[in-house]
């Protein structure tokens, strides 16, 4: 794959205001069965249609931003399953972000929420937690706090930072693309194994991999309504990426992909494809061989992978390269596991109910591994499985592929 075969990202699209976006909705209700919170609550205010009506009323000044209205909007996971099935193609993602931004501007959010949507602080906290081995003792300490406390949830859900495994696969001569590997603010700490795997796979296919120092695409801030912070993070990452003179930027987490593509790389010469799509289309990668693995792997496709990044066929094709691996996809409904960025910390009741449905599906399949492409889903599902006992490991598909790469096979 060369520069000409990887299209550069398009220019940023114009974003109409909330009222104009709401006008596109014809109130048909086709989205309702696909909304996770509507499925749980069966109330109009917990549906996309109800939230669009709330957003319009707030934007037009017909409704004050009281606690009830804000809660219904905050309960939205931003999974975009509604947007995917909308016959009117309402840009629900833009409407939700703009509405949350207006609410943030109107009333300062809590200190906890500011922390959860401040990626640099989160990353520093994650590094500190890893340094003091917090996963060994913090969950026990957190259980002294009242049930339902968000601080208890934070303490209970601190994952162990995986080691950055050195995978024995010598890089091929660099004849392919210059690729900037985006690590992410949370992923740089908690997905070191996945990032090492991605580097191994890309270098084995002859690509030159450049790791980027700046870690944030702005997604966490933007989805929380902190749009100015998100724009600053995206601009800083864009500058760092352009300074590498890479042709392509790739990230491992589906939760970062949309902002990396639409907010960071848009309007630049950088191409920002999904990493699975890139590998599946790469001729040099197609020549690599993988060792057999007798294993049942349950595949969870995150909302951001299905509704934003796409490349589902590419993920399936890559996993099919591993002989004897049996891949069992979790059913589509319920799609969302409840992670949704910082949602599983801010709204543990909703998040845990959604996770329970997804874990019931996974356990029924009796897998040896659970695969997912999003760091938030990996943490949330992994914690849920550990609570149930006897949990299978939760890993990224790229980590599985890199572990099975046959470095000695002829190409």
Short mmCIF file of C-alpha atoms in Angstrom, two decimals:
data_model
loop_
_atom_site.label_atom_id
_atom_site.label_comp_id
_atom_site.label_asym_id
_atom_site.label_seq_id
_atom_site.Cartn_x
_atom_site.Cartn_y
_atom_site.Cartn_z
CA UNK A 1 0.00 0.00 0.00
CA UNK A 2 1.42 3.40 -0.93
CA UNK A 3 0.46 7.01 -0.61
CA UNK A 4 -1.73 6.99 -3.72
CA UNK A 5 -3.81 4.04 -2.53
CA UNK A 6 -4.69 5.63 0.82
CA UNK A 7 -7.05 8.58 0.34
CA UNK A 8 -6.43 11.60 2.50
CA UNK A 9 -9.10 12.65 4.95
CA UNK A 10 -11.78 14.98 3.63
CA UNK A 11 -12.41 18.53 4.77
CA UNK A 12 -14.36 19.02 8.02
CA UNK A 13 -18.09 19.10 7.36
CA UNK A 14 -20.22 22.09 8.29
CA UNK A 15 -22.37 21.57 11.38
CA UNK A 16 -25.85 23.16 11.53
CA UNK A 17 -27.25 24.41 14.83
CA UNK A 18 -29.42 22.40 17.21
CA UNK A 19 -32.74 23.75 15.91
CA UNK A 20 -31.82 23.00 12.30
CA UNK A 21 -30.65 19.51 13.23
CA UNK A 22 -33.83 18.85 15.21
CA UNK A 23 -35.93 19.98 12.25
CA UNK A 24 -34.59 17.03 10.27
CA UNK A 25 -36.27 14.56 12.65
CA UNK A 26 -39.73 13.45 11.46
CA UNK A 27 -40.52 11.77 14.82
CA UNK A 28 -41.11 8.39 13.14
CA UNK A 29 -39.77 6.41 16.09
CA UNK A 30 -37.86 3.86 14.02
CA UNK A 31 -34.83 4.55 16.21
CA UNK A 32 -36.53 3.64 19.49
CA UNK A 33 -35.91 -0.16 19.45
CA UNK A 34 -32.21 0.50 18.80
CA UNK A 35 -31.70 2.88 21.75
CA UNK A 36 -30.13 1.21 24.81
CA UNK A 37 -31.71 3.49 27.40
CA UNK A 38 -35.16 3.31 25.78
CA UNK A 39 -34.92 -0.47 25.86
CA UNK A 40 -34.22 -0.29 29.60
CA UNK A 41 -36.69 2.42 30.64
CA UNK A 42 -39.42 2.42 27.95
CA UNK A 43 -40.00 6.15 28.43
CA UNK A 44 -40.04 8.79 25.70
CA UNK A 45 -37.56 11.04 27.50
CA UNK A 46 -35.00 8.21 27.45
CA UNK A 47 -35.30 7.81 23.66
CA UNK A 48 -33.55 9.63 20.79
CA UNK A 49 -36.86 11.18 19.75
CA UNK A 50 -37.47 12.47 23.26
CA UNK A 51 -33.95 13.83 23.57
CA UNK A 52 -34.23 15.62 20.25
CA UNK A 53 -37.43 17.28 21.50
CA UNK A 54 -35.67 18.26 24.74
CA UNK A 55 -32.67 19.64 22.86
CA UNK A 56 -34.92 21.71 20.59
CA UNK A 57 -36.89 23.11 23.53
CA UNK A 58 -33.69 24.05 25.36
CA UNK A 59 -32.19 25.66 22.25
CA UNK A 60 -35.34 27.71 21.63
CA UNK A 61 -35.62 28.80 25.28
CA UNK A 62 -38.95 27.04 25.82
CA UNK A 63 -37.49 24.81 28.52
CA UNK A 64 -35.18 25.62 31.40
CA UNK A 65 -32.21 23.29 31.86
CA UNK A 66 -33.60 21.74 35.04
CA UNK A 67 -32.21 18.61 36.66
CA UNK A 68 -34.68 16.25 34.97
CA UNK A 69 -34.01 17.51 31.44
CA UNK A 70 -30.25 17.46 31.95
CA UNK A 71 -30.40 13.93 33.39
CA UNK A 72 -32.27 12.56 30.38
CA UNK A 73 -29.69 14.09 28.03
CA UNK A 74 -26.81 12.87 30.19
CA UNK A 75 -28.19 9.33 30.17
CA UNK A 76 -27.56 9.11 26.42
CA UNK A 77 -24.55 6.88 25.75
CA UNK A 78 -23.83 8.50 22.39
CA UNK A 79 -23.72 5.04 20.80
CA UNK A 80 -25.29 6.43 17.58
CA UNK A 81 -27.33 3.30 16.90
CA UNK A 82 -30.25 5.68 16.34
CA UNK A 83 -28.30 7.67 13.76
CA UNK A 84 -27.34 4.53 11.88
CA UNK A 85 -30.97 3.50 11.29
CA UNK A 86 -32.48 6.99 10.87
CA UNK A 87 -34.28 7.30 7.50
CA UNK A 88 -33.97 11.10 7.67
CA UNK A 89 -30.23 10.88 8.40
CA UNK A 90 -30.46 13.20 11.40
CA UNK A 91 -26.96 14.10 12.65
CA UNK A 92 -27.74 13.11 16.20
CA UNK A 93 -24.06 13.17 17.19
CA UNK A 94 -23.74 16.86 16.33
CA UNK A 95 -27.03 17.67 18.06
CA UNK A 96 -25.99 15.89 21.26
CA UNK A 97 -22.54 17.50 21.43
CA UNK A 98 -23.90 21.00 20.77
CA UNK A 99 -26.61 20.57 23.39
CA UNK A 100 -24.15 19.34 25.99
CA UNK A 101 -21.81 22.20 25.14
CA UNK A 102 -24.62 24.69 25.74
CA UNK A 103 -25.39 23.07 29.09
CA UNK A 104 -21.73 23.19 30.13
CA UNK A 105 -21.62 26.88 29.22
CA UNK A 106 -24.83 27.60 31.14
CA UNK A 107 -23.90 25.83 34.37
CA UNK A 108 -20.42 24.74 35.46
CA UNK A 109 -20.28 20.93 35.69
CA UNK A 110 -19.15 19.07 38.78
CA UNK A 111 -15.48 18.67 39.55
CA UNK A 112 -15.72 14.92 38.92
CA UNK A 113 -17.21 15.42 35.49
CA UNK A 114 -14.51 17.92 34.58
CA UNK A 115 -11.90 15.35 35.61
CA UNK A 116 -13.53 12.54 33.65
CA UNK A 117 -13.58 14.64 30.50
CA UNK A 118 -10.04 16.02 30.92
CA UNK A 119 -7.86 13.45 29.11
CA UNK A 120 -4.51 14.80 30.27
CA UNK A 121 -5.57 14.57 33.91
CA UNK A 122 -6.98 11.10 33.35
CA UNK A 123 -3.79 9.95 31.70
CA UNK A 124 -1.66 11.35 34.53
CA UNK A 125 -3.94 9.67 37.06
CA UNK A 126 -3.71 6.38 35.16
CA UNK A 127 0.09 6.53 35.09
CA UNK A 128 0.14 7.29 38.83
CA UNK A 129 -2.25 4.42 39.55
CA UNK A 130 -0.08 2.02 37.58
CA UNK A 131 3.07 3.24 39.35
CA UNK A 132 1.64 2.64 42.84
CA UNK A 133 0.00 -0.68 41.82
CA UNK A 134 -3.46 0.72 42.57
CA UNK A 135 -5.37 -2.27 41.09
CA UNK A 136 -3.99 -4.42 43.93
CA UNK A 137 -5.44 -2.39 46.79
CA UNK A 138 -7.71 0.41 45.57
CA UNK A 139 -10.79 -1.76 44.78
CA UNK A 140 -10.86 -3.09 48.37
CA UNK A 141 -10.55 0.44 49.74
CA UNK A 142 -13.24 1.74 47.39
CA UNK A 143 -15.76 -0.82 48.68
CA UNK A 144 -15.78 1.04 51.99
CA UNK A 145 -17.64 3.86 50.21
CA UNK A 146 -21.45 3.80 49.82
CA UNK A 147 -22.91 1.75 46.97
CA UNK A 148 -23.80 3.92 44.00
CA UNK A 149 -20.99 6.36 44.74
CA UNK A 150 -19.13 7.41 41.61
CA UNK A 151 -15.90 7.52 43.57
CA UNK A 152 -16.50 3.91 44.60
CA UNK A 153 -17.04 3.02 40.96
CA UNK A 154 -13.75 4.70 40.00
CA UNK A 155 -11.86 2.73 42.65
CA UNK A 156 -13.53 -0.56 41.75
CA UNK A 157 -12.89 -0.24 38.04
CA UNK A 158 -9.19 0.67 37.97
CA UNK A 159 -7.74 -1.94 35.60
CA UNK A 160 -4.26 -3.35 35.77
CA UNK A 161 -2.06 -1.77 33.12
CA UNK A 162 -0.93 -4.56 30.77
CA UNK A 163 2.72 -4.98 30.05
CA UNK A 164 4.05 -3.82 26.73
CA UNK A 165 4.95 -7.25 25.42
CA UNK A 166 7.90 -7.67 23.10
CA UNK A 167 6.62 -9.91 20.31
CA UNK A 168 9.25 -11.94 18.48
CA UNK A 169 8.68 -10.83 14.93
CA UNK A 170 11.53 -9.01 13.21
CA UNK A 171 10.37 -6.08 11.11
CA UNK A 172 10.51 -6.46 7.37
CA UNK A 173 12.48 -3.92 5.33
CA UNK A 174 10.55 -0.65 5.40
CA UNK A 175 9.11 -0.50 1.90
CA UNK A 176 5.56 0.57 2.74
CA UNK A 177 3.94 3.63 4.30
CA UNK A 178 5.24 5.92 7.00
CA UNK A 179 2.58 5.38 9.65
CA UNK A 180 1.94 7.48 12.75
CA UNK A 181 0.64 5.17 15.48
CA UNK A 182 -1.76 7.12 17.68
CA UNK A 183 -1.74 5.85 21.26
CA UNK A 184 -4.63 7.68 22.91
CA UNK A 185 -4.83 9.24 26.38
CA UNK A 186 -6.21 6.15 28.12
CA UNK A 187 -4.86 3.64 25.62
CA UNK A 188 -1.29 4.82 26.11
CA UNK A 189 -1.51 3.43 29.66
CA UNK A 190 -4.01 0.59 29.48
CA UNK A 191 -3.42 -0.68 25.94
CA UNK A 192 0.35 -0.91 25.84
CA UNK A 193 -0.01 -4.55 24.81
CA UNK A 194 -2.31 -3.67 21.91
CA UNK A 195 -0.07 -0.84 20.73
CA UNK A 196 2.95 -3.15 20.78
CA UNK A 197 0.93 -5.68 18.79
CA UNK A 198 -0.08 -3.07 16.22
CA UNK A 199 3.53 -2.01 15.77
CA UNK A 200 4.61 -5.64 15.34
CA UNK A 201 2.00 -6.31 12.66
CA UNK A 202 2.67 -3.10 10.75
CA UNK A 203 6.45 -3.52 10.80
CA UNK A 204 6.14 -7.17 9.77
CA UNK A 205 4.32 -5.90 6.68
CA UNK A 206 7.17 -3.49 5.91
CA UNK A 207 5.70 -0.23 7.17
CA UNK A 208 7.70 2.37 9.09
CA UNK A 209 5.94 3.08 12.38
CA UNK A 210 6.27 6.43 14.15
CA UNK A 211 4.82 6.78 17.64
CA UNK A 212 3.23 10.15 18.32
CA UNK A 213 4.01 11.97 21.56
CA UNK A 214 0.67 13.77 21.74
CA UNK A 215 -1.96 11.35 23.00
CA UNK A 216 -5.41 12.97 22.76
CA UNK A 217 -7.90 13.15 19.88
CA UNK A 218 -10.38 15.20 21.95
CA UNK A 219 -13.17 12.60 21.92
CA UNK A 220 -13.71 12.41 25.69
CA UNK A 221 -13.89 16.19 26.01
CA UNK A 222 -16.10 16.67 22.95
CA UNK A 223 -18.62 14.02 23.92
CA UNK A 224 -18.94 15.62 27.34
CA UNK A 225 -19.67 19.04 25.84
CA UNK A 226 -16.23 20.52 26.52
CA UNK A 227 -15.86 21.49 22.88
CA UNK A 228 -13.19 24.17 23.32
CA UNK A 229 -10.95 21.73 25.19
CA UNK A 230 -11.58 19.12 22.52
CA UNK A 231 -10.66 21.54 19.73
CA UNK A 232 -7.40 22.43 21.48
CA UNK A 233 -6.49 18.77 21.96
CA UNK A 234 -7.32 17.93 18.34
CA UNK A 235 -5.27 20.89 17.07
CA UNK A 236 -2.25 19.91 19.17
CA UNK A 237 -2.45 16.31 17.96
CA UNK A 238 -2.83 17.49 14.36
CA UNK A 239 0.30 19.60 14.68
CA UNK A 240 2.22 16.69 16.22
CA UNK A 241 1.09 14.32 13.48
CA UNK A 242 1.98 16.67 10.66
CA UNK A 243 5.40 17.09 12.23
CA UNK A 244 6.08 13.37 11.78
CA UNK A 245 5.66 13.63 7.97
CA UNK A 246 3.68 10.38 8.11
CA UNK A 247 1.33 9.44 5.30
CA UNK A 248 -1.19 7.60 7.45
CA UNK A 249 -2.34 7.84 11.06
CA UNK A 250 -3.76 4.71 12.70
CA UNK A 251 -5.25 4.17 16.14
CA UNK A 252 -6.17 0.93 17.86
CA UNK A 253 -9.30 2.00 19.76
CA UNK A 254 -12.58 2.41 17.90
CA UNK A 255 -13.57 5.07 20.44
CA UNK A 256 -10.86 7.38 19.12
CA UNK A 257 -11.31 6.68 15.44
CA UNK A 258 -14.15 9.08 14.65
CA UNK A 259 -12.43 12.11 16.18
CA UNK A 260 -9.05 11.10 14.81
CA UNK A 261 -10.56 10.97 11.33
CA UNK A 262 -13.08 13.84 11.47
CA UNK A 263 -11.55 16.32 13.92
CA UNK A 264 -7.77 15.71 13.73
CA UNK A 265 -6.89 14.47 10.24
CA UNK A 266 -9.73 16.13 8.30
CA UNK A 267 -8.44 18.74 5.87
CA UNK A 268 -4.84 17.49 6.05
CA UNK A 269 -2.84 15.22 3.71
CA UNK A 270 -3.04 12.50 6.37
CA UNK A 271 -5.17 9.45 5.68
CA UNK A 272 -6.96 8.08 8.76
CA UNK A 273 -8.46 4.69 7.90
CA UNK A 274 -9.55 2.14 10.46
CA UNK A 275 -6.50 0.03 11.33
CA UNK A 276 -8.27 -3.25 10.57
CA UNK A 277 -9.36 -1.99 7.16
CA UNK A 278 -5.81 -0.83 6.46
CA UNK A 279 -4.30 -4.21 7.32
CA UNK A 280 -6.96 -6.21 5.50
CA UNK A 281 -6.35 -4.22 2.29
CA UNK A 282 -2.55 -4.29 2.52
CA UNK A 283 -0.86 -6.61 0.03
CA UNK A 284 2.26 -7.10 2.15
CA UNK A 285 0.18 -7.98 5.20
CA UNK A 286 -1.75 -10.51 3.11
CA UNK A 287 1.50 -12.43 2.60
CA UNK A 288 2.08 -12.93 6.34
CA UNK A 289 1.29 -16.27 7.97
CA UNK A 290 -0.22 -17.06 11.36
CA UNK A 291 0.17 -20.06 13.65
CA UNK A 292 -2.90 -22.18 14.46
CA UNK A 293 -4.78 -21.47 17.68
CA UNK A 294 -7.35 -23.92 19.05
CA UNK A 295 -9.53 -21.40 20.80
CA UNK A 296 -13.14 -20.18 21.05
CA UNK A 297 -13.14 -16.38 20.88
CA UNK A 298 -16.28 -14.34 21.50
CA UNK A 299 -16.20 -11.15 19.41
CA UNK A 300 -17.83 -8.02 20.83
CA UNK A 301 -18.19 -5.30 18.21
CA UNK A 302 -18.36 -1.93 20.04
CA UNK A 303 -20.88 0.73 19.09
CA UNK A 304 -18.08 2.98 17.85
CA UNK A 305 -16.79 0.19 15.61
CA UNK A 306 -20.22 -0.54 14.13
CA UNK A 307 -21.63 3.00 13.90
CA UNK A 308 -18.51 5.13 13.35
CA UNK A 309 -15.40 3.24 12.27
CA UNK A 310 -17.04 0.42 10.33
CA UNK A 311 -14.58 -2.15 8.92
CA UNK A 312 -16.53 -5.07 10.39
CA UNK A 313 -15.77 -7.27 7.39
CA UNK A 314 -12.07 -6.42 7.76
CA UNK A 315 -12.04 -7.52 11.42
CA UNK A 316 -13.70 -10.81 10.51
CA UNK A 317 -11.30 -11.34 7.62
CA UNK A 318 -8.24 -10.71 9.80
CA UNK A 319 -9.36 -13.14 12.48
CA UNK A 320 -10.11 -15.73 9.80
CA UNK A 321 -6.38 -15.70 8.98
CA UNK A 322 -5.66 -17.64 12.21
CA UNK A 323 -6.10 -21.37 11.56
CA UNK A 324 -8.38 -23.30 13.95
CA UNK A 325 -9.59 -20.13 15.68
CA UNK A 326 -13.36 -20.25 16.19
CA UNK A 327 -14.85 -16.74 16.29
CA UNK A 328 -18.33 -16.40 17.80
CA UNK A 329 -19.91 -12.97 17.42
CA UNK A 330 -22.12 -11.69 20.21
CA UNK A 331 -25.68 -10.95 19.05
CA UNK A 332 -26.42 -7.44 17.82
CA UNK A 333 -29.11 -6.68 20.38
CA UNK A 334 -28.30 -5.43 22.89
CA UNK A 335 -25.36 -3.87 21.05
CA UNK A 336 -24.05 -1.50 23.73
CA UNK A 337 -22.16 -2.84 26.76
CA UNK A 338 -22.60 0.43 28.70
CA UNK A 339 -18.96 1.61 28.69
CA UNK A 340 -19.36 4.66 26.42
CA UNK A 341 -16.23 6.57 27.42
CA UNK A 342 -16.66 7.75 31.00
CA UNK A 343 -20.37 6.80 31.05
CA UNK A 344 -19.82 3.61 33.08
CA UNK A 345 -18.39 5.77 35.87
CA UNK A 346 -20.90 8.61 35.66
CA UNK A 347 -23.99 6.41 35.29
CA UNK A 348 -23.16 3.04 36.86
CA UNK A 349 -26.78 1.88 37.18
CA UNK A 350 -27.50 2.13 33.45
CA UNK A 351 -24.03 0.90 32.53
CA UNK A 352 -24.19 -2.20 34.73
CA UNK A 353 -27.64 -3.21 33.45
CA UNK A 354 -26.42 -2.98 29.87
CA UNK A 355 -23.22 -4.84 30.70
CA UNK A 356 -25.12 -7.66 32.40
CA UNK A 357 -27.05 -8.38 29.20
CA UNK A 358 -23.86 -8.43 27.16
CA UNK A 359 -22.01 -10.64 29.64
CA UNK A 360 -24.91 -13.09 29.72
CA UNK A 361 -24.53 -13.42 25.96
CA UNK A 362 -20.76 -13.91 26.22
CA UNK A 363 -20.88 -16.49 29.01
CA UNK A 364 -23.43 -18.56 27.08
CA UNK A 365 -20.87 -19.00 24.30
CA UNK A 366 -18.29 -20.44 26.76
CA UNK A 367 -15.37 -18.58 25.15
CA UNK A 368 -11.69 -18.89 25.96
CA UNK A 369 -11.20 -15.22 25.00
CA UNK A 370 -13.37 -12.15 24.64
CA UNK A 371 -12.28 -9.83 21.82
CA UNK A 372 -13.16 -6.15 21.53
CA UNK A 373 -11.67 -3.19 19.66
CA UNK A 374 -12.43 -0.44 22.18
CA UNK A 375 -10.45 0.28 25.34
CA UNK A 376 -13.51 1.43 27.33
CA UNK A 377 -15.42 -1.76 26.49
CA UNK A 378 -12.35 -3.80 27.37
CA UNK A 379 -12.13 -2.24 30.84
CA UNK A 380 -15.88 -2.33 31.53
CA UNK A 381 -16.46 -5.89 30.29
CA UNK A 382 -13.29 -7.15 31.93
CA UNK A 383 -14.33 -5.76 35.31
CA UNK A 384 -17.77 -7.32 34.94
CA UNK A 385 -16.33 -10.72 34.07
CA UNK A 386 -13.95 -10.61 37.04
CA UNK A 387 -16.87 -9.82 39.35
CA UNK A 388 -18.55 -13.00 38.11
CA UNK A 389 -15.41 -15.07 38.69
CA UNK A 390 -13.49 -17.32 36.30
CA UNK A 391 -13.27 -14.62 33.68
CA UNK A 392 -11.80 -15.24 30.22
CA UNK A 393 -9.22 -12.61 29.24
CA UNK A 394 -10.49 -9.60 27.29
CA UNK A 395 -8.05 -8.69 24.52
CA UNK A 396 -7.88 -6.67 21.32
CA UNK A 397 -8.02 -8.64 18.04
CA UNK A 398 -4.65 -7.11 17.07
CA UNK A 399 -3.05 -8.60 20.19
CA UNK A 400 -4.31 -12.04 19.23
CA UNK A 401 -3.03 -11.65 15.66
CA UNK A 402 0.41 -10.48 16.78
CA UNK A 403 0.71 -13.34 19.26
CA UNK A 404 -0.02 -15.85 16.48
CA UNK A 405 2.19 -14.22 13.85
CA UNK A 406 4.53 -16.85 12.40
CA UNK A 407 7.74 -14.88 12.07
CA UNK A 408 9.58 -17.83 10.50
CA UNK A 409 7.03 -18.64 7.81
CA UNK A 410 7.95 -17.89 4.21
CA UNK A 411 6.05 -15.03 2.59
#
